[in-house]
XYZ file of C-alpha atoms in Angstrom:
346
model
C 3.381 7.250 24.088
C 6.843 7.316 22.958
C 7.755 3.775 22.883
C 9.418 3.719 19.460
C 12.563 5.053 17.958
C 11.739 7.091 14.886
C 12.475 5.300 11.671
C 15.571 6.785 10.118
C 15.213 7.141 6.403
C 17.383 9.255 4.166
C 15.716 10.279 0.943
C 16.837 12.601 -1.786
C 14.208 14.323 -3.882
C 14.959 13.149 -7.388
C 15.235 15.234 -10.491
C 12.456 15.149 -13.085
C 12.006 12.088 -15.279
C 9.696 11.724 -18.243
C 8.639 8.450 -19.798
C 11.647 8.557 -22.057
C 14.046 8.427 -19.092
C 16.430 5.578 -18.447
C 15.649 2.690 -16.113
C 17.071 2.467 -12.597
C 15.384 -0.587 -11.174
C 14.614 -1.046 -7.494
C 13.178 -4.114 -5.850
C 12.996 -7.368 -7.770
C 11.844 -6.944 -11.365
C 9.051 -9.264 -12.456
C 6.838 -9.356 -15.500
C 3.237 -10.310 -16.227
C 2.188 -13.949 -16.720
C -0.100 -12.798 -19.524
C 0.621 -13.698 -23.117
C -0.883 -10.296 -23.967
C -4.052 -9.184 -25.695
C -6.408 -11.602 -23.916
C -8.000 -8.783 -21.922
C -9.332 -5.926 -24.085
C -8.306 -2.395 -23.157
C -11.214 -0.615 -21.391
C -10.393 2.620 -23.267
C -9.011 3.453 -26.683
C -5.528 2.030 -27.231
C -3.002 4.873 -27.250
C 0.152 4.155 -29.303
C 1.309 7.785 -28.975
C 2.634 7.264 -25.429
C 6.188 5.912 -25.448
C 9.008 5.159 -23.019
C 9.531 3.136 -19.848
C 7.559 3.222 -16.593
C 8.895 1.683 -13.380
C 6.093 0.354 -11.159
C 6.477 -0.982 -7.617
C 4.052 -3.652 -6.390
C 3.547 -5.547 -3.146
C 2.032 -8.906 -2.198
C -1.331 -7.359 -1.352
C -4.495 -8.645 -3.087
C -5.819 -5.673 -5.049
C -6.246 -4.313 -8.570
C -2.527 -3.765 -9.071
C -1.961 -7.515 -9.314
C -4.839 -7.897 -11.769
C -3.454 -5.193 -14.058
C -0.022 -6.800 -13.804
C -1.272 -10.324 -14.464
C -3.361 -9.422 -17.509
C -0.631 -7.320 -19.091
C -3.345 -4.698 -19.574
C -0.954 -1.752 -19.671
C 0.933 -3.362 -22.539
C -2.345 -3.892 -24.385
C -3.553 -0.310 -23.838
C -0.150 1.340 -24.338
C 1.713 -0.859 -26.835
C 4.725 1.478 -27.080
C 5.317 1.722 -23.335
C 7.616 -0.698 -21.538
C 6.477 -1.426 -17.976
C 9.020 -2.674 -15.438
C 7.311 -4.200 -12.384
C 9.447 -4.502 -9.242
C 8.420 -6.160 -5.987
C 8.702 -4.251 -2.703
C 8.247 -5.498 0.863
C 6.631 -2.373 2.339
C 5.648 1.213 1.753
C 8.770 2.350 3.580
C 10.862 0.808 0.799
C 8.715 2.526 -1.826
C 9.265 5.891 -0.116
C 13.021 5.422 -0.278
C 12.804 4.482 -3.977
C 10.822 7.660 -4.687
C 13.411 9.697 -2.817
C 16.224 8.023 -4.755
C 14.444 8.674 -8.085
C 14.483 4.950 -8.893
C 10.700 4.406 -9.144
C 7.871 6.185 -10.973
C 4.718 4.645 -9.437
C 4.430 2.460 -6.351
C 2.020 0.923 -3.865
C 2.222 2.305 -0.337
C -0.112 2.615 2.594
C -1.650 5.814 3.900
C 0.821 5.912 6.794
C 3.907 5.776 4.525
C 2.247 8.385 2.282
C 1.761 10.673 5.291
C 5.377 10.122 6.291
C 6.630 10.861 2.778
C 4.676 14.129 2.558
C 5.825 15.306 6.002
C 9.111 16.590 7.450
C 11.888 15.608 7.367
C 11.375 13.646 4.128
C 9.066 16.117 2.328
C 9.125 13.932 -0.777
C 7.540 15.588 -3.796
C 4.973 12.905 -4.570
C 1.266 12.569 -5.356
C -1.328 9.997 -4.372
C -2.969 8.986 -7.656
C -5.250 6.077 -6.715
C -6.797 4.218 -3.767
C -6.199 0.516 -4.243
C -8.304 -0.408 -1.211
C -9.547 0.596 2.213
C -8.044 -1.854 4.676
C -10.283 -3.924 6.935
C -9.838 -7.321 8.565
C -7.147 -8.267 6.029
C -4.662 -6.387 8.223
C -4.749 -7.588 11.817
C -2.957 -7.804 15.143
C -2.484 -11.437 16.152
C -0.811 -13.024 19.190
C 1.098 -16.297 19.199
C -0.027 -17.336 22.689
C -3.806 -17.958 22.884
C -3.683 -16.771 26.491
C -3.207 -13.237 25.104
C -6.802 -12.222 24.388
C -6.818 -8.405 24.225
C -4.528 -5.614 23.102
C -4.060 -4.685 26.760
C -2.469 -8.118 27.334
C 0.508 -7.050 25.172
C 2.164 -5.062 27.967
C 5.866 -5.873 27.912
C 5.503 -8.155 24.883
C 7.534 -8.234 21.658
C 5.478 -7.126 18.648
C 6.784 -7.163 15.081
C 5.536 -4.834 12.337
C 7.018 -3.270 9.204
C 7.847 0.285 10.272
C 6.312 3.206 8.359
C 3.467 0.962 7.155
C -0.288 1.192 7.637
C 0.017 -1.753 10.036
C 2.553 0.248 12.072
C 0.146 3.187 12.308
C -2.759 0.921 13.258
C -0.619 -0.869 15.845
C 0.404 2.403 17.483
C -3.222 3.504 17.575
C -4.370 0.206 19.091
C -1.635 0.261 21.749
C -2.398 3.882 22.567
C -6.130 3.229 22.974
C -5.398 0.198 25.191
C -2.920 2.098 27.383
C 0.027 -0.142 26.513
C 3.190 1.896 27.056
C 5.934 -0.698 27.424
C 5.585 -3.069 24.474
C 8.770 -3.784 22.530
C 7.911 -2.928 18.924
C 10.317 -4.468 16.397
C 10.773 -3.459 12.763
C 10.566 -6.545 10.536
C 9.562 -7.131 6.909
C 6.752 -9.648 6.230
C 9.128 -12.479 5.290
C 11.169 -11.887 8.442
C 7.996 -11.828 10.539
C 7.165 -15.358 9.379
C 10.594 -16.556 10.485
C 10.483 -14.744 13.835
C 6.983 -16.088 14.483
C 7.943 -19.686 13.750
C 11.132 -19.291 15.792
C 9.316 -17.986 18.858
C 11.195 -14.671 18.767
C 8.076 -12.481 18.882
C 4.844 -12.587 20.858
C 2.588 -10.831 18.356
C 2.525 -9.108 14.986
C 0.385 -6.589 13.140
C 0.551 -7.662 9.510
C -1.427 -7.930 6.285
C -2.400 -10.641 3.847
C -1.103 -12.996 2.587
C 1.361 -13.240 5.497
C -1.508 -12.957 7.981
C -3.150 -16.192 6.810
C 0.150 -18.044 7.088
C 0.383 -17.398 10.838
C -1.576 -19.456 13.347
C -2.446 -16.898 15.983
C -5.161 -15.380 18.126
C -6.705 -12.193 16.626
C -6.726 -9.228 18.988
C -7.942 -6.457 16.684
C -7.913 -5.489 13.004
C -7.829 -2.389 10.835
C -11.619 -2.248 10.514
C -11.898 -1.941 14.294
C -9.028 0.555 14.448
C -10.813 2.617 11.779
C -13.812 2.783 14.121
C -11.427 4.301 16.671
C -10.796 7.158 14.229
C -7.818 5.846 12.264
C -8.828 4.499 8.823
C -6.045 3.161 6.619
C -5.715 2.644 2.875
C -3.425 1.038 0.345
C -2.620 3.854 -2.054
C -0.821 4.235 -5.332
C 1.722 7.044 -5.281
C 3.864 8.624 -7.959
C 6.664 11.138 -8.040
C 5.237 14.614 -8.657
C 7.456 15.261 -11.674
C 6.266 12.012 -13.253
C 2.641 13.059 -12.717
C 3.274 16.464 -14.235
C 4.951 15.065 -17.348
C 2.809 11.987 -18.025
C -0.885 12.891 -17.846
C -1.751 10.780 -20.909
C -0.168 7.673 -19.392
C -1.938 8.210 -16.064
C -5.332 8.574 -17.744
C -4.988 5.134 -19.345
C -3.371 3.674 -16.218
C -6.359 4.845 -14.132
C -8.782 3.303 -16.625
C -6.965 -0.018 -16.283
C -7.049 0.197 -12.486
C -10.736 1.134 -12.578
C -11.450 -1.931 -14.701
C -9.610 -4.100 -12.161
C -11.555 -2.596 -9.236
C -14.821 -3.303 -11.052
C -13.717 -6.902 -11.625
C -13.031 -7.319 -7.901
C -16.518 -6.063 -7.056
C -18.489 -7.784 -9.829
C -16.586 -11.009 -10.544
C -14.404 -11.782 -7.514
C -13.702 -15.310 -8.728
C -12.133 -14.080 -11.959
C -10.271 -11.338 -10.100
C -8.972 -13.871 -7.600
C -7.656 -16.084 -10.422
C -5.366 -13.271 -11.549
C -4.276 -12.437 -7.996
C -3.651 -16.085 -7.112
C -1.513 -16.427 -10.226
C 0.670 -13.529 -9.155
C 0.938 -14.548 -5.497
C 1.295 -18.277 -6.156
C -1.364 -19.185 -3.588
C -4.611 -21.215 -3.833
C -7.658 -19.478 -5.277
C -9.705 -20.127 -2.124
C -7.117 -18.298 -0.044
C -7.359 -15.203 -2.219
C -11.160 -15.259 -2.119
C -10.943 -15.189 1.672
C -8.356 -12.403 1.654
C -10.222 -9.995 -0.618
C -13.156 -9.983 1.811
C -10.911 -8.020 4.167
C -10.702 -5.004 1.843
C -13.057 -2.509 0.189
C -12.368 -1.632 -3.471
C -13.573 1.542 -5.212
C -14.405 2.180 -8.859
C -13.280 5.302 -10.724
C -16.442 7.303 -10.028
C -16.173 6.642 -6.288
C -12.442 7.379 -6.304
C -12.996 10.762 -7.929
C -15.761 11.692 -5.467
C -15.553 14.007 -2.445
C -14.937 11.202 0.060
C -11.686 10.123 -1.559
C -9.385 11.560 -4.256
C -11.847 14.396 -4.834
C -11.513 15.818 -1.331
C -11.444 13.885 1.951
C -8.354 11.756 1.373
C -5.942 14.651 1.868
C -7.480 15.372 5.283
C -7.266 11.683 6.240
C -3.576 11.608 5.325
C -2.932 14.755 7.357
C -4.618 13.224 10.427
C -2.334 10.238 10.014
C 0.663 12.591 9.879
C -0.490 14.314 13.089
C -0.573 10.967 14.882
C 2.851 10.041 13.523
C 4.156 13.369 14.846
C 2.923 12.455 18.328
C 4.826 9.187 18.059
C 8.052 10.785 16.850
C 7.702 9.194 13.404
C 7.769 12.555 11.587
C 9.297 15.883 12.603
C 6.596 18.212 11.340
C 3.131 18.335 9.778
C 2.369 20.679 6.898
C -0.755 22.713 6.255
C -4.054 21.138 5.257
C -3.522 22.464 1.734
C -0.153 20.728 1.533
C -1.789 17.310 1.935
C -4.670 18.231 -0.356
C -2.070 19.165 -2.978
C -0.460 15.762 -2.397
C -3.513 14.074 -3.950
C -3.936 13.944 -7.742
C -7.464 13.032 -8.775
C -7.479 14.277 -12.358
C -6.750 10.917 -13.965
C -9.568 9.254 -11.990
C -11.953 11.996 -13.095
């Protein structure tokens, strides 16, 4: 199915940057709400790590927002300055990696596959799985008369290009035999406006935007995963940053592992932090988090994820994107295995 024009993204592979490098901010910089120190560090505090780290986050309910809200990195690494910048999609994070203006950032498995494939070939590593996406990312139609994916023939569908939702949408359309849908590249905020203005018929989008739209669900990422296309929200980092900052990443992974445990063991407390960052009611977050699966450090480091299978899953995503004209070439299996860094999780 060719139905899409390949996303054109120019990206330059940046030169190496250690923690002592200067800041080049991308996105909109925002800081934690925490007054600091309220949440104890889950590992020994390490004052030996110094410098500035630029972290990209998105409005997706996962451990990233908990770590941000608690100021946990500042507690664990008191001599590191963290600069949090908001991004709209993984495609924007890819471009920031290519421009050497971001150290760590949240991106989906489809953007990660795109970044690791030709023509971008960005030198990056996947360092964490924030979540496996389920019903929290869905395809919804504005007209209740549209009841199945097959009903979208000839319809206008909005999705952020180079996102996990984009990959899931293409898979769903392919499986349903829809070859003539008009797929439009819009960011989440723009999707809300186009939806309310009647400019689109459907959208494949994630929370919290999904809950803000009154539409008829046609499928979701849990169902698309059953069709052989699982998707994840991943944390990526530039390869040179990973190479030069192992000590930082060890503590960072401990903080993320603590947040994942909180999501699984005390979802109410976790949701308080997420709601504070997103500015939405607590009940809304509690509903949203049910649409994701969160993994602790031991699971992350295991053979099904960072310890083995994830590289193969990313490569399968790249192969599908190649069929759709979204990438120009797929590397070897080892290339995608090498694109996953599981040492900090271990």
